[in-house]
Every structure is written in C-alpha cells, then in structure tokens.
Amino acid sequence: YVAELKMDGLSMAARYRQGVFQQAVTRGDGLQGEDVTENARTIRSLPLRIKTDLPELEVRGEVVLNHRAFERLNEEREQAGLARFANPRNAAAGSIRVLEPTITASRRLDYYPYFLLVDGRPHYESHWEALNTLHKLGFKVNGERRLCAGVEELLKVCRHWEGKRQQLPYEIDGVVAKIDSVRQ
C-alpha cells in the first residue's frame, strides 16, 4: 500500500508536451473544467520544463496554500479593508481562479502532485514508482508519503497522522490509502 496525506486544496491537472508545460485545468463545476494555465505558470513549485522521454504526460495534484502564507494573505486583506478568507482551501481556489496572474503569484501557492498519467492511464505498474519519478522530474511530491508492507503498517500511518495533523504546515483531510500495484 501507499499512504499519502490527503491535502486540502484544489485539484489541478497539468499537461506537458515534450517536457514543456502546456496547460493547467481544474475540475471547475464538476461538469465543465476551468482552464487556469496562465495562473498556474506563477506557481513556483510547478515546473515549467521537465526532462522526460515521454512525448506527452499529465500530472494531477493539489494546489494548496500553507498556513503561514494563508495568515499573511488574510492580514493583507484585512489591512486593505477586504474580507478574510475562511480557510486555506478557499484561498487557494480563489487564488488560482483570479483574472490577474500577478495576484496568483503573490499568494505563494504550492502544487503537490499525486498521479502521473500518459494517454489518460497510469504510466507505471507501481504508484510508488510514479511518485518517485515525479519527484525526480522536479515536482514537489509530498515527502510524508509511505510505502506500507501491509494493512497494519498502513493503519499505523493513519493513527500517526491523526494525532499530528495540527503540526503540519498545511491542511489535510486525513490519509489516502492506495494499492501500490496499479494493475490490482
């Protein structure tokens, strides 16, 4: 099993052709996606170029705003007489959707990938291998992921984060458990 923190942010897919970032889209309203390419270009942890032999690939991940950046953003909004954002997830979602990329850039969003797809399908037989490949390509893959030998080890990881989630620099919804074998 692979245990990953379920980050509380906005889901976004980034597409690359010949190793060059081409497009970023969100789920939008669930039926119609939203193109956020220009704003995504300003996310420092989203590589604009990667070294890969794959002609085209898609990287799915989460756009998040860490606690420190969230507090700073709310202080700035308060000083400007604007309403505070309710939580980091709403702030991240609003930040990626604004019409001005310079505003997005100023908000210090992060992008944490969790899937690597080629032709709409997982490229590797092992999810763990895909995460490690994303890291090698220069993506900011969450370092708190764990490869677990069995259910007991997986449950131990879940219990660990249940007690420590408040110590993380970003919000999580819990732990996602995935079977490492993509075929299974």
PDB file of C-alpha atoms in Angstrom:
ATOM      1  CA  TYR A   1       0.000   0.000   0.000  1.00  0.00           C
ATOM      2  CA  VAL A   2       0.952   3.630  -0.434  1.00  0.00           C
ATOM      3  CA  ALA A   3      -0.173   6.052   2.277  1.00  0.00           C
ATOM      4  CA  GLU A   4      -0.351   9.707   1.253  1.00  0.00           C
ATOM      5  CA  LEU A   5      -1.619  12.746   3.094  1.00  0.00           C
ATOM      6  CA  LYS A   6      -4.916  13.943   1.611  1.00  0.00           C
ATOM      7  CA  MET A   7      -4.097  17.593   1.186  1.00  0.00           C
ATOM      8  CA  ASP A   8      -6.987  20.037   1.460  1.00  0.00           C
ATOM      9  CA  GLY A   9      -6.649  22.217  -1.594  1.00  0.00           C
ATOM     10  CA  LEU A  10      -7.839  22.477  -5.171  1.00  0.00           C
ATOM     11  CA  SER A  11      -7.361  19.592  -7.609  1.00  0.00           C
ATOM     12  CA  MET A  12      -5.491  20.584 -10.766  1.00  0.00           C
ATOM     13  CA  ALA A  13      -4.154  18.692 -13.778  1.00  0.00           C
ATOM     14  CA  ALA A  14      -1.017  19.941 -15.549  1.00  0.00           C
ATOM     15  CA  ARG A  15      -0.247  18.800 -19.092  1.00  0.00           C
ATOM     16  CA  TYR A  16       3.218  18.626 -20.645  1.00  0.00           C
ATOM     17  CA  ARG A  17       4.333  18.105 -24.243  1.00  0.00           C
ATOM     18  CA  GLN A  18       7.971  17.289 -24.986  1.00  0.00           C
ATOM     19  CA  GLY A  19       8.714  18.209 -21.357  1.00  0.00           C
ATOM     20  CA  VAL A  20       7.230  21.708 -21.641  1.00  0.00           C
ATOM     21  CA  PHE A  21       4.244  22.797 -19.554  1.00  0.00           C
ATOM     22  CA  GLN A  22       1.245  23.362 -21.860  1.00  0.00           C
ATOM     23  CA  GLN A  23      -1.950  23.663 -19.858  1.00  0.00           C
ATOM     24  CA  ALA A  24      -3.471  23.502 -16.382  1.00  0.00           C
ATOM     25  CA  VAL A  25      -7.115  22.765 -15.679  1.00  0.00           C
ATOM     26  CA  THR A  26      -9.260  22.366 -12.579  1.00  0.00           C
ATOM     27  CA  ARG A  27     -12.451  20.356 -12.208  1.00  0.00           C
ATOM     28  CA  GLY A  28     -14.416  23.582 -12.493  1.00  0.00           C
ATOM     29  CA  ASP A  29     -18.021  22.935 -11.554  1.00  0.00           C
ATOM     30  CA  GLY A  30     -17.627  19.162 -11.840  1.00  0.00           C
ATOM     31  CA  LEU A  31     -19.027  19.021 -15.357  1.00  0.00           C
ATOM     32  CA  GLN A  32     -17.006  21.700 -17.120  1.00  0.00           C
ATOM     33  CA  GLY A  33     -13.324  22.124 -16.249  1.00  0.00           C
ATOM     34  CA  GLU A  34     -11.681  25.511 -15.907  1.00  0.00           C
ATOM     35  CA  ASP A  35      -8.501  26.492 -17.751  1.00  0.00           C
ATOM     36  CA  VAL A  36      -6.092  28.131 -15.264  1.00  0.00           C
ATOM     37  CA  THR A  37      -2.916  27.868 -17.357  1.00  0.00           C
ATOM     38  CA  GLU A  38      -1.677  31.446 -17.008  1.00  0.00           C
ATOM     39  CA  ASN A  39      -2.143  31.499 -13.245  1.00  0.00           C
ATOM     40  CA  ALA A  40      -0.609  28.040 -12.831  1.00  0.00           C
ATOM     41  CA  ARG A  41       2.555  29.294 -14.556  1.00  0.00           C
ATOM     42  CA  THR A  42       3.144  31.503 -11.493  1.00  0.00           C
ATOM     43  CA  ILE A  43       3.217  28.593  -9.009  1.00  0.00           C
ATOM     44  CA  ARG A  44       6.895  28.210  -8.133  1.00  0.00           C
ATOM     45  CA  SER A  45       6.624  24.505  -7.294  1.00  0.00           C
ATOM     46  CA  LEU A  46       5.071  23.658 -10.681  1.00  0.00           C
ATOM     47  CA  PRO A  47       7.946  23.027 -13.124  1.00  0.00           C
ATOM     48  CA  LEU A  48       7.539  24.713 -16.482  1.00  0.00           C
ATOM     49  CA  ARG A  49      10.082  22.331 -18.049  1.00  0.00           C
ATOM     50  CA  ILE A  50      10.918  18.750 -17.145  1.00  0.00           C
ATOM     51  CA  LYS A  51      13.417  16.268 -18.578  1.00  0.00           C
ATOM     52  CA  THR A  52      11.440  13.279 -19.827  1.00  0.00           C
ATOM     53  CA  ASP A  53      11.396  10.922 -22.786  1.00  0.00           C
ATOM     54  CA  LEU A  54       7.599  10.805 -22.688  1.00  0.00           C
ATOM     55  CA  PRO A  55       6.156  12.859 -25.560  1.00  0.00           C
ATOM     56  CA  GLU A  56       3.078  13.856 -23.537  1.00  0.00           C
ATOM     57  CA  LEU A  57       2.028  13.402 -19.936  1.00  0.00           C
ATOM     58  CA  GLU A  58      -0.466  14.657 -17.408  1.00  0.00           C
ATOM     59  CA  VAL A  59       0.292  15.307 -13.760  1.00  0.00           C
ATOM     60  CA  ARG A  60      -2.627  15.505 -11.344  1.00  0.00           C
ATOM     61  CA  GLY A  61      -2.182  17.103  -7.988  1.00  0.00           C
ATOM     62  CA  GLU A  62      -3.371  19.542  -5.365  1.00  0.00           C
ATOM     63  CA  VAL A  63      -2.899  23.322  -5.232  1.00  0.00           C
ATOM     64  CA  VAL A  64      -2.524  24.342  -1.588  1.00  0.00           C
ATOM     65  CA  LEU A  65      -1.774  27.396   0.491  1.00  0.00           C
ATOM     66  CA  ASN A  66       0.257  26.718   3.629  1.00  0.00           C
ATOM     67  CA  HIS A  67      -0.732  28.167   7.000  1.00  0.00           C
ATOM     68  CA  ARG A  68       1.935  30.887   7.015  1.00  0.00           C
ATOM     69  CA  ALA A  69       1.019  32.169   3.540  1.00  0.00           C
ATOM     70  CA  PHE A  70      -2.685  31.970   4.461  1.00  0.00           C
ATOM     71  CA  GLU A  71      -2.231  34.111   7.582  1.00  0.00           C
ATOM     72  CA  ARG A  72      -0.125  36.645   5.682  1.00  0.00           C
ATOM     73  CA  LEU A  73      -2.755  36.846   2.928  1.00  0.00           C
ATOM     74  CA  ASN A  74      -5.551  37.417   5.452  1.00  0.00           C
ATOM     75  CA  GLU A  75      -3.526  40.134   7.222  1.00  0.00           C
ATOM     76  CA  GLU A  76      -3.014  41.898   3.890  1.00  0.00           C
ATOM     77  CA  ARG A  77      -6.721  41.606   3.072  1.00  0.00           C
ATOM     78  CA  GLU A  78      -7.690  42.976   6.481  1.00  0.00           C
ATOM     79  CA  GLN A  79      -5.334  45.959   6.062  1.00  0.00           C
ATOM     80  CA  ALA A  80      -6.905  46.627   2.653  1.00  0.00           C
ATOM     81  CA  GLY A  81     -10.401  46.533   4.161  1.00  0.00           C
ATOM     82  CA  LEU A  82     -11.295  43.255   2.453  1.00  0.00           C
ATOM     83  CA  ALA A  83     -12.972  40.214   3.998  1.00  0.00           C
ATOM     84  CA  ARG A  84     -10.709  37.458   5.293  1.00  0.00           C
ATOM     85  CA  PHE A  85     -10.694  34.077   3.556  1.00  0.00           C
ATOM     86  CA  ALA A  86     -12.449  31.414   5.647  1.00  0.00           C
ATOM     87  CA  ASN A  87      -9.784  28.736   5.168  1.00  0.00           C
ATOM     88  CA  PRO A  88      -6.656  27.905   3.140  1.00  0.00           C
ATOM     89  CA  ARG A  89      -8.578  25.744   0.659  1.00  0.00           C
ATOM     90  CA  ASN A  90     -10.945  28.581  -0.299  1.00  0.00           C
ATOM     91  CA  ALA A  91      -7.997  30.966  -0.515  1.00  0.00           C
ATOM     92  CA  ALA A  92      -6.096  28.578  -2.812  1.00  0.00           C
ATOM     93  CA  ALA A  93      -9.150  28.038  -5.029  1.00  0.00           C
ATOM     94  CA  GLY A  94      -9.796  31.771  -5.274  1.00  0.00           C
ATOM     95  CA  SER A  95      -6.120  32.482  -5.916  1.00  0.00           C
ATOM     96  CA  ILE A  96      -5.822  30.103  -8.872  1.00  0.00           C
ATOM     97  CA  ARG A  97      -9.022  31.469 -10.419  1.00  0.00           C
ATOM     98  CA  VAL A  98      -8.384  35.226 -10.231  1.00  0.00           C
ATOM     99  CA  LEU A  99      -8.116  37.034 -13.545  1.00  0.00           C
ATOM    100  CA  GLU A 100      -4.698  38.565 -12.850  1.00  0.00           C
ATOM    101  CA  PRO A 101      -1.691  36.166 -12.740  1.00  0.00           C
ATOM    102  CA  THR A 102       0.354  38.639 -10.669  1.00  0.00           C
ATOM    103  CA  ILE A 103      -2.186  38.241  -7.863  1.00  0.00           C
ATOM    104  CA  THR A 104      -1.839  34.454  -8.068  1.00  0.00           C
ATOM    105  CA  ALA A 105       1.947  34.771  -7.977  1.00  0.00           C
ATOM    106  CA  SER A 106       1.848  36.925  -4.847  1.00  0.00           C
ATOM    107  CA  ARG A 107      -0.085  34.306  -2.892  1.00  0.00           C
ATOM    108  CA  ARG A 108       2.654  31.659  -2.790  1.00  0.00           C
ATOM    109  CA  LEU A 109       0.648  28.635  -3.779  1.00  0.00           C
ATOM    110  CA  ASP A 110       2.208  25.172  -3.854  1.00  0.00           C
ATOM    111  CA  TYR A 111       1.476  22.261  -6.161  1.00  0.00           C
ATOM    112  CA  TYR A 112       1.772  18.706  -4.838  1.00  0.00           C
ATOM    113  CA  PRO A 113       1.255  16.000  -7.489  1.00  0.00           C
ATOM    114  CA  TYR A 114      -0.227  12.595  -6.737  1.00  0.00           C
ATOM    115  CA  PHE A 115      -0.781  10.972 -10.188  1.00  0.00           C
ATOM    116  CA  LEU A 116       1.275  10.635 -13.369  1.00  0.00           C
ATOM    117  CA  LEU A 117      -0.740   9.715 -16.458  1.00  0.00           C
ATOM    118  CA  VAL A 118       0.153   9.023 -20.080  1.00  0.00           C
ATOM    119  CA  ASP A 119      -2.725   8.787 -22.557  1.00  0.00           C
ATOM    120  CA  GLY A 120      -5.114   9.085 -19.619  1.00  0.00           C
ATOM    121  CA  ARG A 121      -3.747   5.994 -17.840  1.00  0.00           C
ATOM    122  CA  PRO A 122      -1.164   5.396 -15.119  1.00  0.00           C
ATOM    123  CA  HIS A 123       2.245   5.012 -16.762  1.00  0.00           C
ATOM    124  CA  TYR A 124       3.922   2.800 -14.168  1.00  0.00           C
ATOM    125  CA  GLU A 125       2.888  -0.530 -12.660  1.00  0.00           C
ATOM    126  CA  SER A 126       3.646   0.864  -9.201  1.00  0.00           C
ATOM    127  CA  HIS A 127       2.083   4.003  -7.765  1.00  0.00           C
ATOM    128  CA  TRP A 128       5.154   4.404  -5.509  1.00  0.00           C
ATOM    129  CA  GLU A 129       7.383   4.369  -8.598  1.00  0.00           C
ATOM    130  CA  ALA A 130       5.222   7.056 -10.232  1.00  0.00           C
ATOM    131  CA  LEU A 131       5.518   9.308  -7.150  1.00  0.00           C
ATOM    132  CA  ASN A 132       9.289   8.840  -7.074  1.00  0.00           C
ATOM    133  CA  THR A 133       9.507   9.621 -10.799  1.00  0.00           C
ATOM    134  CA  LEU A 134       7.514  12.822 -10.289  1.00  0.00           C
ATOM    135  CA  HIS A 135       9.960  13.801  -7.542  1.00  0.00           C
ATOM    136  CA  LYS A 136      12.944  13.097  -9.831  1.00  0.00           C
ATOM    137  CA  LEU A 137      11.323  15.222 -12.544  1.00  0.00           C
ATOM    138  CA  GLY A 138      11.374  18.190 -10.167  1.00  0.00           C
ATOM    139  CA  PHE A 139       7.850  18.170  -8.760  1.00  0.00           C
ATOM    140  CA  LYS A 140       7.210  18.900  -5.083  1.00  0.00           C
ATOM    141  CA  VAL A 141       5.843  15.481  -4.153  1.00  0.00           C
ATOM    142  CA  ASN A 142       4.725  15.309  -0.535  1.00  0.00           C
ATOM    143  CA  GLY A 143       7.587  13.837   1.495  1.00  0.00           C
ATOM    144  CA  GLU A 144       5.230  12.393   4.109  1.00  0.00           C
ATOM    145  CA  ARG A 145       4.192   9.506   1.854  1.00  0.00           C
ATOM    146  CA  ARG A 146       4.907   5.936   2.996  1.00  0.00           C
ATOM    147  CA  LEU A 147       5.164   2.574   1.281  1.00  0.00           C
ATOM    148  CA  CYS A 148       3.469   0.098   3.633  1.00  0.00           C
ATOM    149  CA  ALA A 149       4.012  -3.678   3.616  1.00  0.00           C
ATOM    150  CA  GLY A 150       0.517  -4.457   4.907  1.00  0.00           C
ATOM    151  CA  VAL A 151      -2.709  -3.221   6.445  1.00  0.00           C
ATOM    152  CA  GLU A 152      -1.282  -2.995   9.981  1.00  0.00           C
ATOM    153  CA  GLU A 153       1.512  -0.714   8.832  1.00  0.00           C
ATOM    154  CA  LEU A 154      -0.984   1.357   6.854  1.00  0.00           C
ATOM    155  CA  LEU A 155      -3.235   1.752   9.911  1.00  0.00           C
ATOM    156  CA  LYS A 156      -0.201   2.760  11.973  1.00  0.00           C
ATOM    157  CA  VAL A 157       0.492   5.586   9.493  1.00  0.00           C
ATOM    158  CA  CYS A 158      -3.160   6.699   9.729  1.00  0.00           C
ATOM    159  CA  ARG A 159      -3.051   6.761  13.531  1.00  0.00           C
ATOM    160  CA  HIS A 160       0.250   8.671  13.463  1.00  0.00           C
ATOM    161  CA  TRP A 161      -1.214  11.489  11.338  1.00  0.00           C
ATOM    162  CA  GLU A 162      -4.488  11.584  13.242  1.00  0.00           C
ATOM    163  CA  GLY A 163      -2.503  12.797  16.244  1.00  0.00           C
ATOM    164  CA  LYS A 164      -0.099  15.072  14.360  1.00  0.00           C
ATOM    165  CA  ARG A 165      -2.177  16.703  11.647  1.00  0.00           C
ATOM    166  CA  GLN A 166      -2.262  20.039  13.542  1.00  0.00           C
ATOM    167  CA  GLN A 167       1.556  20.175  13.390  1.00  0.00           C
ATOM    168  CA  LEU A 168       1.650  20.194   9.584  1.00  0.00           C
ATOM    169  CA  PRO A 169       2.242  23.498   7.744  1.00  0.00           C
ATOM    170  CA  TYR A 170      -0.867  22.863   5.596  1.00  0.00           C
ATOM    171  CA  GLU A 171      -4.387  21.449   5.984  1.00  0.00           C
ATOM    172  CA  ILE A 172      -5.149  17.771   5.382  1.00  0.00           C
ATOM    173  CA  ASP A 173      -8.375  15.784   5.290  1.00  0.00           C
ATOM    174  CA  GLY A 174      -6.620  12.629   6.513  1.00  0.00           C
ATOM    175  CA  VAL A 175      -4.629   9.879   4.832  1.00  0.00           C
ATOM    176  CA  VAL A 176      -5.323   8.350   1.423  1.00  0.00           C
ATOM    177  CA  ALA A 177      -4.553   4.615   1.138  1.00  0.00           C
ATOM    178  CA  LYS A 178      -3.796   3.333  -2.347  1.00  0.00           C
ATOM    179  CA  ILE A 179      -2.900  -0.145  -3.518  1.00  0.00           C
ATOM    180  CA  ASP A 180       0.623   0.188  -4.911  1.00  0.00           C
ATOM    181  CA  SER A 181       0.008  -2.211  -7.798  1.00  0.00           C
ATOM    182  CA  VAL A 182      -1.787  -0.226 -10.480  1.00  0.00           C
ATOM    183  CA  ARG A 183      -2.985  -3.446 -12.110  1.00  0.00           C
ATOM    184  CA  GLN A 184      -4.713  -4.518  -8.891  1.00  0.00           C
TER     185      GLN A 184
END
